[in-house]
mmCIF file of C-alpha atoms and ligand atoms in Angstrom:
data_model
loop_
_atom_site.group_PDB
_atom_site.id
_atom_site.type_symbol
_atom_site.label_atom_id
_atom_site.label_comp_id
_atom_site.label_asym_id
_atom_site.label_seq_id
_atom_site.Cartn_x
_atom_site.Cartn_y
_atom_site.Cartn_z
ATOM 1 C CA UNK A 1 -3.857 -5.617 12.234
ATOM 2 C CA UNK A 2 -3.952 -8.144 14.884
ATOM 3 C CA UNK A 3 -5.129 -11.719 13.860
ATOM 4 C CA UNK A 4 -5.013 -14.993 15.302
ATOM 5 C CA UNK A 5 -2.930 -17.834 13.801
ATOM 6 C CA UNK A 6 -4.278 -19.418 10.713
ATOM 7 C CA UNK A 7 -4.350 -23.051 11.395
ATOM 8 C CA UNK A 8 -2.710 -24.619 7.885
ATOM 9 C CA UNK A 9 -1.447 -21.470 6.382
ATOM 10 C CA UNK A 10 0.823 -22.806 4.268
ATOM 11 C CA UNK A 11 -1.435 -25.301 2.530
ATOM 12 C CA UNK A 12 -4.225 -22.709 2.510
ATOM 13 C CA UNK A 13 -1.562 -20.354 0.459
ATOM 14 C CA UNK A 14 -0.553 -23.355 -1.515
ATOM 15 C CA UNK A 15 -3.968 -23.063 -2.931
ATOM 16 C CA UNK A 16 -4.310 -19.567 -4.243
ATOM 17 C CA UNK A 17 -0.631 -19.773 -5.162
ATOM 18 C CA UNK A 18 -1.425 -18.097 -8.430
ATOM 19 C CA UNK A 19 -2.128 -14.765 -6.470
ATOM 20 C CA UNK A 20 1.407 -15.208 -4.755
ATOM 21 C CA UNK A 21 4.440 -12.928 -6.145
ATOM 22 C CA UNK A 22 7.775 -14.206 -5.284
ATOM 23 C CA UNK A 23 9.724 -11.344 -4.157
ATOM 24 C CA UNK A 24 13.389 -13.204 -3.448
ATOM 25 C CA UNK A 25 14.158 -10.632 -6.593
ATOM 26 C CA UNK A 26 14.212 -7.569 -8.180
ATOM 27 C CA UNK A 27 11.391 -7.305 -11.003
ATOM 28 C CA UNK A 28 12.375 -6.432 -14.345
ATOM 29 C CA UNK A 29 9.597 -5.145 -15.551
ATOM 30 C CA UNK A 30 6.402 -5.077 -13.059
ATOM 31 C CA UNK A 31 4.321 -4.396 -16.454
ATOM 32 C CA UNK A 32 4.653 -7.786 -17.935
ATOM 33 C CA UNK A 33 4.626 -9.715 -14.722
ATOM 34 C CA UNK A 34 1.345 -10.796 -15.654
ATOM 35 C CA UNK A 35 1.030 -11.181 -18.955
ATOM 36 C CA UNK A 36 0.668 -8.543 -21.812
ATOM 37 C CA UNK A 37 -1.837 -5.907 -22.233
ATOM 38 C CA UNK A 38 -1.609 -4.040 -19.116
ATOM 39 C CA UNK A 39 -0.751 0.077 -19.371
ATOM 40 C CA UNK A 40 0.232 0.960 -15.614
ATOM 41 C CA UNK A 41 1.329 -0.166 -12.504
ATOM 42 C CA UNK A 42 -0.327 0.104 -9.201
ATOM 43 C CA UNK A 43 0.887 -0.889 -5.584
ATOM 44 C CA UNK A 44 -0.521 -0.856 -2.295
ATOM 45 C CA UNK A 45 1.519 -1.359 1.130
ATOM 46 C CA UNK A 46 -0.602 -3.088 3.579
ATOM 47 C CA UNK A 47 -3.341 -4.719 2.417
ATOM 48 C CA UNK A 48 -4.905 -6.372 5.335
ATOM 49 C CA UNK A 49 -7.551 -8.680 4.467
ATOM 50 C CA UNK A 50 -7.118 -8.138 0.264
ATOM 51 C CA UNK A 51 -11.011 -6.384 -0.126
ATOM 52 C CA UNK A 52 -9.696 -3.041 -1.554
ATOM 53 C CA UNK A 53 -6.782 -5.044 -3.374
ATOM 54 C CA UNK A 54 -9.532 -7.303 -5.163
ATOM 55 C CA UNK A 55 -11.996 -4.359 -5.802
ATOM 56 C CA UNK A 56 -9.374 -2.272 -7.323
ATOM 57 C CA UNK A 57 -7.942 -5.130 -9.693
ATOM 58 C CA UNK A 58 -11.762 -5.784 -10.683
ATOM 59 C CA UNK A 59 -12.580 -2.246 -11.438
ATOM 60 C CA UNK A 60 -8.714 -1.355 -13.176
ATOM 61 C CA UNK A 61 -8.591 -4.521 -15.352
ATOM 62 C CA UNK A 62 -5.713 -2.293 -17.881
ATOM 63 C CA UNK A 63 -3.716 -2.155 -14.523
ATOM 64 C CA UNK A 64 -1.049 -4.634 -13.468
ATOM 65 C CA UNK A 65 -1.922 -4.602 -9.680
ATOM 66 C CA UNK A 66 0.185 -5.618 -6.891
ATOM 67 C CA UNK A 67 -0.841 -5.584 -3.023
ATOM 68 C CA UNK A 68 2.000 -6.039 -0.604
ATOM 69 C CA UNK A 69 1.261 -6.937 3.016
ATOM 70 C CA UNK A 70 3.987 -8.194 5.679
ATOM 71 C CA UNK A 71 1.816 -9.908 7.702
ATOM 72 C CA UNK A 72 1.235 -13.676 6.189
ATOM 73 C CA UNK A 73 -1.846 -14.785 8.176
ATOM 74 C CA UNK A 74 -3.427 -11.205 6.374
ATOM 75 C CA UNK A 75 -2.124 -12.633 2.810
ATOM 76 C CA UNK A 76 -3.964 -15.957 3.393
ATOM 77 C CA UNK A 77 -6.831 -13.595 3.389
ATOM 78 C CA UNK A 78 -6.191 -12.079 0.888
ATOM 79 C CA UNK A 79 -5.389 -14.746 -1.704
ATOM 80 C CA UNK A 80 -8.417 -16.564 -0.266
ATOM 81 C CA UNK A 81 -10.658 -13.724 -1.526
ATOM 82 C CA UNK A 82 -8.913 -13.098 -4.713
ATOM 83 C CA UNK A 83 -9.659 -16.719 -5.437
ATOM 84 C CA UNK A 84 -13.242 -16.569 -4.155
ATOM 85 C CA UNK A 85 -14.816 -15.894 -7.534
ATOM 86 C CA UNK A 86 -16.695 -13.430 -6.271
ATOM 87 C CA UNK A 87 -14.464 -10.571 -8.400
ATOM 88 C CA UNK A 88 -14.200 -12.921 -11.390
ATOM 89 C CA UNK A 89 -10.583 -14.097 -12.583
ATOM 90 C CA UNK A 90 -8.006 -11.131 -11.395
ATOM 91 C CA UNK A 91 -5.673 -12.396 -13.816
ATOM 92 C CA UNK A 92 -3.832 -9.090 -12.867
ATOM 93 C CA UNK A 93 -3.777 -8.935 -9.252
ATOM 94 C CA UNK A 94 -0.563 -10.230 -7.035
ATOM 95 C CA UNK A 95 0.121 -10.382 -3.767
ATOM 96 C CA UNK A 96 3.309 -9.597 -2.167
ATOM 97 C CA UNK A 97 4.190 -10.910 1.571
ATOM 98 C CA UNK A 98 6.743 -8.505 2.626
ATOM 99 C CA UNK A 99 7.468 -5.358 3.593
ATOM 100 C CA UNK A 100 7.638 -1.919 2.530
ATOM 101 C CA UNK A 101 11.367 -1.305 3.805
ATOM 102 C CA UNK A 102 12.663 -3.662 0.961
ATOM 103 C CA UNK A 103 10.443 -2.063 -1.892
ATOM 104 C CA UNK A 104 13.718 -0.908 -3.851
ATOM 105 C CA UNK A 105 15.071 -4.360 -3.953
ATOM 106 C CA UNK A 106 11.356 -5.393 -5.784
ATOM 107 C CA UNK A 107 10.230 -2.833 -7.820
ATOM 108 C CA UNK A 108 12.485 -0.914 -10.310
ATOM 109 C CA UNK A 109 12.575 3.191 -10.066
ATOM 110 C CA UNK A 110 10.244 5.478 -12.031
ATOM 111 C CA UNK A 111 8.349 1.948 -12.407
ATOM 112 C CA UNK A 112 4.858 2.514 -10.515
ATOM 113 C CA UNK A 113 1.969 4.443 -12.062
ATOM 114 C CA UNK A 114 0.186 4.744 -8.298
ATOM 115 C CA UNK A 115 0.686 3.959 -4.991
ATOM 116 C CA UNK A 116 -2.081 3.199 -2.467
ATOM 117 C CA UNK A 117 -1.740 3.309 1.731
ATOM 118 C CA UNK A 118 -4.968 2.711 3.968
ATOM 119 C CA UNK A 119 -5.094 2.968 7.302
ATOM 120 C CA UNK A 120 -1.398 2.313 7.431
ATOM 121 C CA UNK A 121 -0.463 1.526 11.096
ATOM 122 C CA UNK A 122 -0.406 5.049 13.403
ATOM 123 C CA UNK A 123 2.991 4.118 15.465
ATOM 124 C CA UNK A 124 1.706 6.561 18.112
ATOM 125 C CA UNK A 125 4.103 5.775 20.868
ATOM 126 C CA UNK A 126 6.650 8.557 21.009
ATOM 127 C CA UNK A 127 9.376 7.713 19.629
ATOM 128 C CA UNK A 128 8.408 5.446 17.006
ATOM 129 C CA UNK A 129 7.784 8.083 14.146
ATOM 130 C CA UNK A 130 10.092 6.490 11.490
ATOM 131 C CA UNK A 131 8.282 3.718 11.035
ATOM 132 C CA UNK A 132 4.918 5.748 10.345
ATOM 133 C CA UNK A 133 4.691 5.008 6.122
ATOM 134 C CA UNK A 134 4.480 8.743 5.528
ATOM 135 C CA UNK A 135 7.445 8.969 7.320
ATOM 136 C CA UNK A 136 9.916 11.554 5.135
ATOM 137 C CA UNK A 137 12.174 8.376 4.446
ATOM 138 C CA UNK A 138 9.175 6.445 3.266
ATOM 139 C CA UNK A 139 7.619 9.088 0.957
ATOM 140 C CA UNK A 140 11.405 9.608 -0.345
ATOM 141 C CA UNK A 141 11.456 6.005 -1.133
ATOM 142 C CA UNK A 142 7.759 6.299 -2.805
ATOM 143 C CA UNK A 143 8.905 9.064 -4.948
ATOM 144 C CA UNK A 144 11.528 7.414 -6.590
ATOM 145 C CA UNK A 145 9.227 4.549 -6.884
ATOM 146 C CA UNK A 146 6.565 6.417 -9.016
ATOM 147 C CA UNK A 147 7.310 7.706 -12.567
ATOM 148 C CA UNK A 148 6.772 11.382 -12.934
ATOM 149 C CA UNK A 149 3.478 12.361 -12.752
ATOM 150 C CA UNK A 150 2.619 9.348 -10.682
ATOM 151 C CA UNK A 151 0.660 9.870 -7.792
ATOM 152 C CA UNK A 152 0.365 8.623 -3.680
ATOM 153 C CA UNK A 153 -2.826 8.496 -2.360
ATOM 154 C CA UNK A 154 -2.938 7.913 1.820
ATOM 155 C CA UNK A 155 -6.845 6.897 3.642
ATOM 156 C CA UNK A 156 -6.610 6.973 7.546
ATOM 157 C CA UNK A 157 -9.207 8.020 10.018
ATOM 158 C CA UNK A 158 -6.611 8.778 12.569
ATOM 159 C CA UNK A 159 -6.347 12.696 12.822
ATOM 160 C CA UNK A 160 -2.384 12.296 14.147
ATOM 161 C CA UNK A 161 -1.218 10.525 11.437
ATOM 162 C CA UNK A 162 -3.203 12.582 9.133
ATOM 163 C CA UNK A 163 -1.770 15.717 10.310
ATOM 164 C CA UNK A 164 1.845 13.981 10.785
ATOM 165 C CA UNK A 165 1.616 13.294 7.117
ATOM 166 C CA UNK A 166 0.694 16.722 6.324
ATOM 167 C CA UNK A 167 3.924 17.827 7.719
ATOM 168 C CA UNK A 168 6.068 15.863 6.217
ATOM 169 C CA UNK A 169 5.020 16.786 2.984
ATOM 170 C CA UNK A 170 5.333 19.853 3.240
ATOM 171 C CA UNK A 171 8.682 19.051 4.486
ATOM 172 C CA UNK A 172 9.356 17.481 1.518
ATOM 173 C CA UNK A 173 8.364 20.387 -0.609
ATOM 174 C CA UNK A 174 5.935 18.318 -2.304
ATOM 175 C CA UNK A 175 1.935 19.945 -3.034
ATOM 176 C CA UNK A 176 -1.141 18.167 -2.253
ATOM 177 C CA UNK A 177 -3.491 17.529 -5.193
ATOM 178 C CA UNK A 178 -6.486 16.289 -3.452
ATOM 179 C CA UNK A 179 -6.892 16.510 0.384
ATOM 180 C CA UNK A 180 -9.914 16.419 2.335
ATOM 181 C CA UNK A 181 -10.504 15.527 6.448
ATOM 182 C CA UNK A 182 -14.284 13.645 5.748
ATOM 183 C CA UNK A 183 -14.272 11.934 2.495
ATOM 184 C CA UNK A 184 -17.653 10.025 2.700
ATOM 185 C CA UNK A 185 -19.100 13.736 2.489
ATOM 186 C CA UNK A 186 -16.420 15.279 -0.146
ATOM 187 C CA UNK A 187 -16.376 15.767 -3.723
ATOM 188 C CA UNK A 188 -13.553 13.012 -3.907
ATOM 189 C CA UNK A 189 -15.929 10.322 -2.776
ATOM 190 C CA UNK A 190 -17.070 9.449 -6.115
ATOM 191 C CA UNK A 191 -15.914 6.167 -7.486
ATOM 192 C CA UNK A 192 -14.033 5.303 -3.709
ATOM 193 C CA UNK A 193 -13.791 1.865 -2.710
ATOM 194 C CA UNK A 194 -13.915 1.338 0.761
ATOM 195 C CA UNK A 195 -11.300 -0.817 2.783
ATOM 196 C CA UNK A 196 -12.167 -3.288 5.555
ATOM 197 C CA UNK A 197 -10.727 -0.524 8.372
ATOM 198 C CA UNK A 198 -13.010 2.461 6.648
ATOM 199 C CA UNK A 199 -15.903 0.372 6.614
ATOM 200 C CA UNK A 200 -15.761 -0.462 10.554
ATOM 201 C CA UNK A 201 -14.567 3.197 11.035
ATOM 202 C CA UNK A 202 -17.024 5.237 8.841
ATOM 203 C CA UNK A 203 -19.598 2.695 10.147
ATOM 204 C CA UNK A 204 -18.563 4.200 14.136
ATOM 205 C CA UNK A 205 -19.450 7.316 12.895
ATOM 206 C CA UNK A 206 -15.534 8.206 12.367
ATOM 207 C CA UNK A 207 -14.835 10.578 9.477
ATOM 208 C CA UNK A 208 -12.120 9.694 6.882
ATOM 209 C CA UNK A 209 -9.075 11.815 5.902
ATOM 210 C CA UNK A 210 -7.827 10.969 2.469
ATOM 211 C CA UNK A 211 -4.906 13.317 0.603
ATOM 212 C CA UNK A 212 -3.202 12.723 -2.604
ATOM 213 C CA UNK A 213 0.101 13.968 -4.272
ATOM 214 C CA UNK A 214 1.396 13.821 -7.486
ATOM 215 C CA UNK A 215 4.998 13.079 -8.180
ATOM 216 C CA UNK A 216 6.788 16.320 -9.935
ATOM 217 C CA UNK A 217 8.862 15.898 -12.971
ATOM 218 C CA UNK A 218 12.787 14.439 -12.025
ATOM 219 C CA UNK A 219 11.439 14.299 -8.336
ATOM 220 C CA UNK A 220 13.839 12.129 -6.915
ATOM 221 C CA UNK A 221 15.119 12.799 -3.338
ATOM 222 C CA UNK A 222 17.863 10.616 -1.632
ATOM 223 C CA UNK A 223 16.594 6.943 -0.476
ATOM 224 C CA UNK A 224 17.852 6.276 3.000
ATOM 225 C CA UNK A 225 20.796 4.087 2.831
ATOM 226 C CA UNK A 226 18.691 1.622 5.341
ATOM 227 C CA UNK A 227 16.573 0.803 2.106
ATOM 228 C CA UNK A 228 19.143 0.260 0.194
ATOM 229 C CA UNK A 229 21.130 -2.208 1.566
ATOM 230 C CA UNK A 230 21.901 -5.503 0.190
ATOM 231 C CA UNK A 231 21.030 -8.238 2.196
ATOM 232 C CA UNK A 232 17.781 -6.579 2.595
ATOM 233 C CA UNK A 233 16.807 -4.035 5.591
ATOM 234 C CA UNK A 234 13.958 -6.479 7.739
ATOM 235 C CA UNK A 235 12.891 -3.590 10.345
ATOM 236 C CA UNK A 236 14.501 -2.313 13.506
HETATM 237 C C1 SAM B 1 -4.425 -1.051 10.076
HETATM 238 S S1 SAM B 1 -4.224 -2.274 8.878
HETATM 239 C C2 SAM B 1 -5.186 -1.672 7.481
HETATM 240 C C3 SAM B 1 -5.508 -2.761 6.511
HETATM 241 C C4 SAM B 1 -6.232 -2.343 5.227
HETATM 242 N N1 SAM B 1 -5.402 -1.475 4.421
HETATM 243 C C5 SAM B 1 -7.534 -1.676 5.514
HETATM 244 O O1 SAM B 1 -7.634 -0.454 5.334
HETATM 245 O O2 SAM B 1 -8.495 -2.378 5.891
HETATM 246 C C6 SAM B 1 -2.562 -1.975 8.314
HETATM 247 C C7 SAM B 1 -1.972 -3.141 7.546
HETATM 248 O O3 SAM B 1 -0.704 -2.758 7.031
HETATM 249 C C8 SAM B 1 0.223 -3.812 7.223
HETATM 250 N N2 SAM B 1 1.552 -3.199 7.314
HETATM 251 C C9 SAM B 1 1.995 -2.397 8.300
HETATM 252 N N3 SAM B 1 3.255 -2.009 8.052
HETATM 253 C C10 SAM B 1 3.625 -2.587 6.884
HETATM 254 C C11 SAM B 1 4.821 -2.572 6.119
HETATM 255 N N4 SAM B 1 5.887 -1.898 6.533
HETATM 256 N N5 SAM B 1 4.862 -3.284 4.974
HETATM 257 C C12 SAM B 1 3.767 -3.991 4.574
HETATM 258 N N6 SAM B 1 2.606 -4.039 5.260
HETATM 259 C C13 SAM B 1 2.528 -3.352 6.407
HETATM 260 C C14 SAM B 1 -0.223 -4.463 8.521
HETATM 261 O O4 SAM B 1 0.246 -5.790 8.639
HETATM 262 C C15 SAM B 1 -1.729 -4.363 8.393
HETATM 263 O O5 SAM B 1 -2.278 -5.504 7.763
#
């Protein structure tokens, strides 16, 4: 997502601070974070300008919900709407400026009830596969992430990625438990909440591909030692 500067960023952040999750260290428990009373865990990686983020929290008040995004100027956003009012209080809902690659140094394994990508970035120039978030290494990571039974859900319009994805799932030897290539018109619609990309796309006339897997039992394939790192892996 490309965005201008935001003039005062820091002081705009400052503000909505209570939306902010440090993420210098490892979490002990991503349950109690927030408080008590919540029953699962829910991340998503790249959460643009926060609508999907706020929606979600709003609608899954039992869930402890945390919405990482890399990109700070997107996170002043974010916070900004989180703190709008206009989804009431969100006393569960943090946000997380960093990125995915450094996901094992934040949230403990088997500790995440769901994970959510939309419209994660395509990375179509050859060459530059690995850094596509259904990348093999990526869902690897994700798996040990999730507890069993825990499930990754991926939105995109783009019919590469889509299919990309597809492939390295099957790779994987993992089994898709929802997938469907237009899901304004599928029987998985009901109850979706629409990000800021689906909106624009869906309102172009662009269909939406959505799938969704489900993490089987001990599931646990090898991390790649780039994500495990100390000192904490910042890209390539
Ligand atoms: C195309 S935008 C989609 C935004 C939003 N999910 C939506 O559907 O409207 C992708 C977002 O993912 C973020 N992103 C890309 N790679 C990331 C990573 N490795 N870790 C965290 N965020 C990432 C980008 O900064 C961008 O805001």
């Amino acid at each position: 997502m490309r965005m201008r500067k935001k003039k005062n960023s820091e002081s705009r952040l400052l503000a909505c601070e209570k939306y902010l999750l440090n993420t210098d260290e490892m979490l002990t428990d991503p349950l109690t974070v927030m408080g008590e009373g919540y029953s699962k865990v829910f991340l998503e990686i790249g959460a643009g300008k926060g609508g999907f983020a706020c929606a979600m929290a709003e609608r899954h008040s039992d869930a402890a919900y945390f919405a990482m995004e890399r990109v700070t100027d997107c996170v002043v956003l974010c916070a900004e709407k989180a703190n709008s009012g206009e989804y009431g209080e969100l006393n569960n809902l943090r946000f997380l400026i960093d990125t995915a690659d450094n996901l094992m140094h934040i949230f403990p394994r088997g500790s995440v009830d769901a994970i959510f990508l939309n419209f994660s970035d395509p990375w179509s120039k050859k060459g530059y596969a690995k850094r596509r978030l259904t990348h093999r290494r990526y869902l690897a990571m994700y798996m040990n992430l999730l507890r069993d039974g825990g499930t990754l859900t991926f939105k995109t319009d783009n019919v590469g990625l889509f299919d990309f994805s597809l492939e390295e799932i099957e790779a994987m030897g993992l089994t898709l438990t929802a997938m469907t290539r237009d899901l304004h018109a599928s029987e998985w619609n009901e109850g979706n909440i629409m990000t800021e990309y689906e909106r624009s796309f869906s309102e172009q006339g662009m269909k939406i591909n959505m799938l969704k897997i489900t993490k089987p039992v001990g599931f646990n394939p090898d991390i790649a030692p780039e994500f495990l790192t100390k000192g904490r892996y910042m890209g390539e």
